[in-house]
Tab-separated table of C-alpha atoms in Angstrom:
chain	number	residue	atom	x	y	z
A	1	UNK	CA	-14.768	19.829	-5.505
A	2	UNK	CA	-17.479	18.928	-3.157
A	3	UNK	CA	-17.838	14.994	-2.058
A	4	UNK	CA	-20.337	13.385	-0.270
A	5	UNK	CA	-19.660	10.097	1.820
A	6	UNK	CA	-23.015	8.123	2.788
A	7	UNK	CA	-24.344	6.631	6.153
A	8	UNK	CA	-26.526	4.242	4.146
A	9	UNK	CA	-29.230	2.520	6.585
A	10	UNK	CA	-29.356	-1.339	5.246
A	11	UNK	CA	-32.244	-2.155	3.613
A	12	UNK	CA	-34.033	-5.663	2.009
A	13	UNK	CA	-35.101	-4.546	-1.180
A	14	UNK	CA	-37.806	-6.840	-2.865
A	15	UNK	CA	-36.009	-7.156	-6.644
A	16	UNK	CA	-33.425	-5.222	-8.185
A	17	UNK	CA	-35.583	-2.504	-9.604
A	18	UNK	CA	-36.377	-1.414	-5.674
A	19	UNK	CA	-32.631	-1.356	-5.450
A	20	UNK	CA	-31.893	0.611	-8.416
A	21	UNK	CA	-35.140	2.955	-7.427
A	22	UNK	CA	-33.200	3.756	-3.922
A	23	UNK	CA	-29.647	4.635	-5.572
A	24	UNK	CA	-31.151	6.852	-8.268
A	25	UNK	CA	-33.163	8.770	-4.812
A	26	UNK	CA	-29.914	9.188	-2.840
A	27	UNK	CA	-27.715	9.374	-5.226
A	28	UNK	CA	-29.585	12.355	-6.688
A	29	UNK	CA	-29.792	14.323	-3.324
A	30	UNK	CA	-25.797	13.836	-3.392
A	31	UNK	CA	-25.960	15.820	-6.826
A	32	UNK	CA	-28.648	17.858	-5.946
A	33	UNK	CA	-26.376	19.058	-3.090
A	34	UNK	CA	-23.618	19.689	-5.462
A	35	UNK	CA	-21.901	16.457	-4.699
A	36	UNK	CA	-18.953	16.062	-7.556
A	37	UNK	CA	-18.112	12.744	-5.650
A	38	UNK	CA	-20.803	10.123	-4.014
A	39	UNK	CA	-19.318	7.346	-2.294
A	40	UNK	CA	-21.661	4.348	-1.171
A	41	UNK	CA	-20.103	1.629	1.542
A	42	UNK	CA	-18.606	-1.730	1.383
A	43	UNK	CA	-20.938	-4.344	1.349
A	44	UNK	CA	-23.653	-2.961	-0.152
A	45	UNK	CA	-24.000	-6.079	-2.836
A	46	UNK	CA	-25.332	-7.598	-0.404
A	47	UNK	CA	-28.179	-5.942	0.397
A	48	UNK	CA	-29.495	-7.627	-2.945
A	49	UNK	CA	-29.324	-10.757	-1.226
A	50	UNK	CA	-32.526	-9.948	0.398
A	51	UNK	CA	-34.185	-10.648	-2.949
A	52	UNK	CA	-33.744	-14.352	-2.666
A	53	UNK	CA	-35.355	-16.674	-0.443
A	54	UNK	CA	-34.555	-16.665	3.867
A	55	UNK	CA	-32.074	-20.040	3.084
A	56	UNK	CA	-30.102	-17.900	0.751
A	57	UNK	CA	-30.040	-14.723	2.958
A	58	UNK	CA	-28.560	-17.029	5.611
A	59	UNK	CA	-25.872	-18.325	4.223
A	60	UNK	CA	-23.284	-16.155	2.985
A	61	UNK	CA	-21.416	-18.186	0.106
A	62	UNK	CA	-25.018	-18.864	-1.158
A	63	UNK	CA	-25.440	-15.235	-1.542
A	64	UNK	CA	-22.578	-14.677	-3.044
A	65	UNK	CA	-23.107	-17.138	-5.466
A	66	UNK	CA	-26.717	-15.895	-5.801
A	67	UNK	CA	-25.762	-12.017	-6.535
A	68	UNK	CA	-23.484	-12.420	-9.063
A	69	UNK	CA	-26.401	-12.322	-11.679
A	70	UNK	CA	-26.859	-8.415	-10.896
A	71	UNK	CA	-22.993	-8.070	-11.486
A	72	UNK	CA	-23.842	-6.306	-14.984
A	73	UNK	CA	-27.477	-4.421	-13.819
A	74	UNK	CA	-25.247	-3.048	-11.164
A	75	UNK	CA	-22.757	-1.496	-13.320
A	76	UNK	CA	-25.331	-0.396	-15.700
A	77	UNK	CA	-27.344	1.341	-12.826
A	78	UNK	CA	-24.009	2.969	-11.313
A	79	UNK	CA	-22.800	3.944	-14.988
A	80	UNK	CA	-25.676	5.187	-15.754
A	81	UNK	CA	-26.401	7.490	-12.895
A	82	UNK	CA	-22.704	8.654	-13.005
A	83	UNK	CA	-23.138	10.057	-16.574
A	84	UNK	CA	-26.963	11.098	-15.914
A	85	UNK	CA	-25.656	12.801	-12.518
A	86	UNK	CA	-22.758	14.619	-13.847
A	87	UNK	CA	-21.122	12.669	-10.806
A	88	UNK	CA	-18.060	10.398	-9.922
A	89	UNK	CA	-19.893	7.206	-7.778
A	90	UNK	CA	-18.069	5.239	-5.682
A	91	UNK	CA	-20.416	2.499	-5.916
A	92	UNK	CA	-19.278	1.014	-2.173
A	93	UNK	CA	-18.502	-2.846	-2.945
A	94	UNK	CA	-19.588	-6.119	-5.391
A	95	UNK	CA	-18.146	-9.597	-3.773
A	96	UNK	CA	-17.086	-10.342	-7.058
A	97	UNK	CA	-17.035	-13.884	-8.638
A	98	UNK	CA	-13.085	-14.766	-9.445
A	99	UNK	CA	-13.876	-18.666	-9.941
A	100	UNK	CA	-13.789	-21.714	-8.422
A	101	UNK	CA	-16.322	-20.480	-5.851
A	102	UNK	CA	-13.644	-17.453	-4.771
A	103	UNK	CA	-14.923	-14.041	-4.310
A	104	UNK	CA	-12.774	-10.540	-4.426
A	105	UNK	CA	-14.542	-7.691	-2.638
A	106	UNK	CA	-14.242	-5.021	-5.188
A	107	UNK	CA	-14.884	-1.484	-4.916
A	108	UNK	CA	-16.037	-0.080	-8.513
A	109	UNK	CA	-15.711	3.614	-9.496
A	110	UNK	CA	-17.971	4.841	-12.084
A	111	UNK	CA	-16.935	8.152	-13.814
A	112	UNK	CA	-19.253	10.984	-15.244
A	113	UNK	CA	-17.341	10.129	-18.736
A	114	UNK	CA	-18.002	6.440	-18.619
A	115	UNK	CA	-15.236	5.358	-17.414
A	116	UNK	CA	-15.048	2.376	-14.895
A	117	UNK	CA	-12.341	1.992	-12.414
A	118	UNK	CA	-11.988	-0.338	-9.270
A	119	UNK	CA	-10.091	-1.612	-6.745
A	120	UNK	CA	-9.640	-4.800	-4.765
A	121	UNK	CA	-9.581	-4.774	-1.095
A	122	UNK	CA	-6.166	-5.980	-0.414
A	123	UNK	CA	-6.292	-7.159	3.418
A	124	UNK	CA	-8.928	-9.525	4.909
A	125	UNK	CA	-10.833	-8.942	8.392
A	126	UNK	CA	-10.987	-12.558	10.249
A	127	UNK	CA	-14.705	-12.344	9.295
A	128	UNK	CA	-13.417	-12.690	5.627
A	129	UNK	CA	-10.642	-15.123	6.058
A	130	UNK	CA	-12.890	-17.395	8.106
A	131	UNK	CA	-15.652	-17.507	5.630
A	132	UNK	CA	-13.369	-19.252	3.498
A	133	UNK	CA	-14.759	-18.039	-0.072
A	134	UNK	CA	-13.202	-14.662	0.040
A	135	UNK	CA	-9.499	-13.288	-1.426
A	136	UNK	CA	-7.214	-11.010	-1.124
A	137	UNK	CA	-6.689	-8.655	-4.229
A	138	UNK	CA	-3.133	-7.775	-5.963
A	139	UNK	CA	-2.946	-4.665	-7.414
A	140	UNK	CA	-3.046	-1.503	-5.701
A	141	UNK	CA	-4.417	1.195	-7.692
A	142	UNK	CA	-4.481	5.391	-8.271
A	143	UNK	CA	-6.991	7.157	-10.492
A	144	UNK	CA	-6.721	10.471	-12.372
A	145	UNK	CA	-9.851	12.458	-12.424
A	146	UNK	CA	-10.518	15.775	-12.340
A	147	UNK	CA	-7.209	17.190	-12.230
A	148	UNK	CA	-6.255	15.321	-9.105
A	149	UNK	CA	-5.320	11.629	-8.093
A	150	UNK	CA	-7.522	9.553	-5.658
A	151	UNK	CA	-6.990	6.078	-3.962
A	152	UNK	CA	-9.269	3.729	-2.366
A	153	UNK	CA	-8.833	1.819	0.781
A	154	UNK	CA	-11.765	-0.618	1.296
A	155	UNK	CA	-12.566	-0.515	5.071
A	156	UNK	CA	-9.478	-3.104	6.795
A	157	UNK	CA	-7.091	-1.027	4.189
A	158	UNK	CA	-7.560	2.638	6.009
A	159	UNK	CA	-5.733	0.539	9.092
A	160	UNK	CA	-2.340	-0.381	7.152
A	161	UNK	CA	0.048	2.576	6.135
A	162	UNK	CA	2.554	1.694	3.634
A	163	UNK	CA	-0.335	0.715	0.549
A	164	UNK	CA	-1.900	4.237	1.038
A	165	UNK	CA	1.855	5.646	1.413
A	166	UNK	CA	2.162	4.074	-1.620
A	167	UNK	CA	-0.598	5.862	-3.222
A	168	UNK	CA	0.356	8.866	-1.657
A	169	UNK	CA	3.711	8.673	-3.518
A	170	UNK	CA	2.012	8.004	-6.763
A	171	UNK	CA	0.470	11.202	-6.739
A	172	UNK	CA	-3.018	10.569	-4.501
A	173	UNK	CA	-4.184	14.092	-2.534
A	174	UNK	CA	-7.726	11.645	-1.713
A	175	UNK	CA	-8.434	8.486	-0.296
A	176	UNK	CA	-11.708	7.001	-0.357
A	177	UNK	CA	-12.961	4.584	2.572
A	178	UNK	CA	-16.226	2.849	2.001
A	179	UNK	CA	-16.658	0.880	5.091
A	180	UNK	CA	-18.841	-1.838	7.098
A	181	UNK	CA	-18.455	-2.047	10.870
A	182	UNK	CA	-20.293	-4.538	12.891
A	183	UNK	CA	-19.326	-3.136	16.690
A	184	UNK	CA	-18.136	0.109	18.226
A	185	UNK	CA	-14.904	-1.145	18.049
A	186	UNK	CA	-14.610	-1.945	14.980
A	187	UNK	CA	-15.646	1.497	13.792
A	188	UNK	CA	-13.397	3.173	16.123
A	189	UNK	CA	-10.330	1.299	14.277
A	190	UNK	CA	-11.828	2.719	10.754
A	191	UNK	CA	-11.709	5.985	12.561
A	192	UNK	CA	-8.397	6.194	14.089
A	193	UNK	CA	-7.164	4.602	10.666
A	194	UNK	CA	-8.698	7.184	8.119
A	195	UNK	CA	-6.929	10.084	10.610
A	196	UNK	CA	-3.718	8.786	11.112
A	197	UNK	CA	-3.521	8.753	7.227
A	198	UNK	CA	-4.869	12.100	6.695
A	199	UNK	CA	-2.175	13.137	9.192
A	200	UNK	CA	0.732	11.124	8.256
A	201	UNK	CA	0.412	11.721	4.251
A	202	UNK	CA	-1.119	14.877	4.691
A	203	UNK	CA	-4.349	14.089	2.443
A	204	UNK	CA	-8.156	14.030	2.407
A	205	UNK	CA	-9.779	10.835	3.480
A	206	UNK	CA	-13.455	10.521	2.862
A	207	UNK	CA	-14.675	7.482	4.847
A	208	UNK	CA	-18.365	5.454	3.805
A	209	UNK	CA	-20.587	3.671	6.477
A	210	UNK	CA	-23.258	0.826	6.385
A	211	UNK	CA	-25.862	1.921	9.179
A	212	UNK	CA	-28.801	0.035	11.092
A	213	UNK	CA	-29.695	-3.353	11.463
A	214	UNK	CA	-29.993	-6.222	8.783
A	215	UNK	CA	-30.633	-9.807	11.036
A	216	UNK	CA	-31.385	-11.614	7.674
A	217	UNK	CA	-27.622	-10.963	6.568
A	218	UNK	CA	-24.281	-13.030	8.052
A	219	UNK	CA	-22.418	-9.683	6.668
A	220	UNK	CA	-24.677	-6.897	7.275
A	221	UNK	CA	-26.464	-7.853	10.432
A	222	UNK	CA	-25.263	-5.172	12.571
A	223	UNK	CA	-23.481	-1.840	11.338
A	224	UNK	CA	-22.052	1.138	13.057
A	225	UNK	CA	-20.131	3.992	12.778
A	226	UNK	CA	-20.487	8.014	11.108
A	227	UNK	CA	-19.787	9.053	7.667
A	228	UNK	CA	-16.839	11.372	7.641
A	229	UNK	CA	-14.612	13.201	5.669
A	230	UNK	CA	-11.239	13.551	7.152
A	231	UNK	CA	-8.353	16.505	6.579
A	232	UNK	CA	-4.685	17.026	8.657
A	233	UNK	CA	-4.748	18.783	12.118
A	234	UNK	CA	-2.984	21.858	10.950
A	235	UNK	CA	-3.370	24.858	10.037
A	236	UNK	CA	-6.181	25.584	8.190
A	237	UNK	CA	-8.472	22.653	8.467
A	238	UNK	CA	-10.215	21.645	11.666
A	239	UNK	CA	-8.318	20.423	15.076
A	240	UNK	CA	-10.009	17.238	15.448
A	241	UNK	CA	-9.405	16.778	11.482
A	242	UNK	CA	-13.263	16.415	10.701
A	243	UNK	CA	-14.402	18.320	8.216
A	244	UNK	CA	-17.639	16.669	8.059
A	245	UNK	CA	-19.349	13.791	9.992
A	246	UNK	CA	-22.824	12.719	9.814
A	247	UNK	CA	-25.352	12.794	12.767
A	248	UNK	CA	-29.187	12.723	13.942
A	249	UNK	CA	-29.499	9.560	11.131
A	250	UNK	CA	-28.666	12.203	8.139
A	251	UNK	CA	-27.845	9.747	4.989
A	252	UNK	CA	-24.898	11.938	3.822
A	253	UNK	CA	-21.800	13.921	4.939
A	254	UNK	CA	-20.608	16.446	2.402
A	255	UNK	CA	-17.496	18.553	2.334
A	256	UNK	CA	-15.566	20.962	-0.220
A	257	UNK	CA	-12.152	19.541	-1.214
A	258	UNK	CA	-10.198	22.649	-2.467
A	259	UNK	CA	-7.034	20.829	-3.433
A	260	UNK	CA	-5.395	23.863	-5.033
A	261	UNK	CA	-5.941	25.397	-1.250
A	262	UNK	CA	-4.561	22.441	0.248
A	263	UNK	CA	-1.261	22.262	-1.588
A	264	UNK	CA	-0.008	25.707	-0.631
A	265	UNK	CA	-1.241	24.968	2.735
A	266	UNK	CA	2.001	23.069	2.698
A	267	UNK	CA	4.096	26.210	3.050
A	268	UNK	CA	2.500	27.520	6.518
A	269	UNK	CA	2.123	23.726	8.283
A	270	UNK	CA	3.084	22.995	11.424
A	271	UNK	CA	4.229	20.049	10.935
A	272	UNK	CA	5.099	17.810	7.691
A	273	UNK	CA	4.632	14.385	8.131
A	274	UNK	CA	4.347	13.778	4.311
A	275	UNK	CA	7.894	15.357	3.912
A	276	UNK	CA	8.955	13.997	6.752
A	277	UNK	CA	7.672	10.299	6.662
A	278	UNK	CA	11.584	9.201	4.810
A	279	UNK	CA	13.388	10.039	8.524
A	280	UNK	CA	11.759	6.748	9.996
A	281	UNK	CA	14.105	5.183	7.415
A	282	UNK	CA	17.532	6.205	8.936
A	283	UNK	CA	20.148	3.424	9.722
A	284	UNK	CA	19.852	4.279	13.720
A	285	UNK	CA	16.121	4.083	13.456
A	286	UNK	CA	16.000	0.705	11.982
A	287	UNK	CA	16.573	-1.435	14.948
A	288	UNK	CA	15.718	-0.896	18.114
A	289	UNK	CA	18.566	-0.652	21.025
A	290	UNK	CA	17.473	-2.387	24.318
A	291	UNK	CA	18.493	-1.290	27.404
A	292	UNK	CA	19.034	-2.928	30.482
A	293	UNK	CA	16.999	-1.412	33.282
């Protein structure tokens, strides 16, 4: 299975049809390239804030307010490119109207068989807590498709272990990151996070990036980081755990996924994290002993 995470370079599209026009282009290449997966970054709902007028763009709970009437063009574009595609998208995320003014930053999943899927990013940046509009979702989530399990862990999520344990333990070999980093820091958290839980679960972690400059946008006004798609350091896979990263400005990062390769990797690791994550969980390990010095 070959996926393909995106370095998407923020745009300000004039109306929704110049939006739509841009997914169908990339998205194709991503299929053209043999791409069974596509996943687009967080965030990107808001690049259709640019359609409204520069007192809109400003002000972030305006446009939040303002996009929600593209909620159902954008899952009929991403829908219909997933069937048309033969293609799983990852559609990146839709700051999703919950009511009374609240918004849940949603990732939706759009299958090749019509199916949609999403998840809720579960822990807020200080960006999102301090806008005051934004929540927290509830329900952490695993999807079946094509013979294998998959999780998502919306940007801030990659950094926290025990959800994505979680959806290691129900079954997930992949864990999709679409992502939006504003500084080099910020990016380099993403980073470290997506590795330590390729390491620690022993999975593939395909991470999504917003790229280039948007000054209009409170959200997207600057953006950093590489597309990647993560494996273990062991045997077999890479030492740095890249398997693919973009670079020179390309738009996407593709990798195969063998998974039936993967799971009889097992047998030959050098280490097993996955097996041996419940040994953090014995009695003498539990507390700390301090020591005078």
């Amino acid at each position: 299975m070959k996926i393909a995470v995106a370095r998407y370079r923020i745009g300000a599209p004039v109306d929704f049809d110049a939006f739509a026009g841009r997914q169908r282009q990339e998205l194709g290449a991503a299929a053209a390239a043999g791409a069974r997966i596509a996943v687009l970054p967080e965030y990107l709902s808001l690049e259709l804030a640019a359609t409204f007028d520069a007192d809109i763009q400003r002000d972030l709970a305006a446009s939040l307010a303002a996009i929600q009437r593209y909620r159902q063009p954008w899952l009929q574009l991403f829908a219909g490119l997933a069937r048309e595609l033969d293609m799983h998208v990852v559609a990146g995320t839709f700051l999703l109207d919950t009511g009374h003014g609240r918004y849940r930053n949603r990732c939706d999943w759009l299958t090749p068989h019509g199916t949609h899927l999403w998840q809720d990013k579960l822990q807020l940046t200080g960006f999102e807590q301090a806008s005051g509009v934004i929540e927290a979702g509830d329900v952490l989530k695993v999807f079946e498709i094509d013979g294998i399990r998959a999780g998502v862990a919306v940007c801030y999520d990659s950094e926290f272990p025990l959800p994505v344990r979680a959806q290691y333990e129900a079954g997930a070999r992949l864990l999709v990151v679409p992502s939006c980093t504003d500084t080099e820091a910020g990016a380099t958290r993403v980073r470290v996070g997506c590795l330590a839980r390729a390491l620690e679960n022993r999975m593939f972690v395909a991470q999504s990036v917003t790229a280039g400059m948007a000054g209009w946008s409170p959200a997207l006004d600057v953006n950093t980081g590489e597309a990647t798609v993560y494996a273990p350091m062991d045997r077999g896979f890479p030492d740095d755990g890249v398997l693919a990263r973009t670079a020179d400005g390309q738009p996407w990062a593709l990798a195969e996924l063998d998974f039936a390769a993967f799971e009889a990797s097992r047998a030959h690791a050098q280490v097993a994290n996955d097996r041996d994550w419940p040994g953090q969980w014995r009695p003498p390990l539990q507390r700390a002993v301090v020591s005078p010095g």
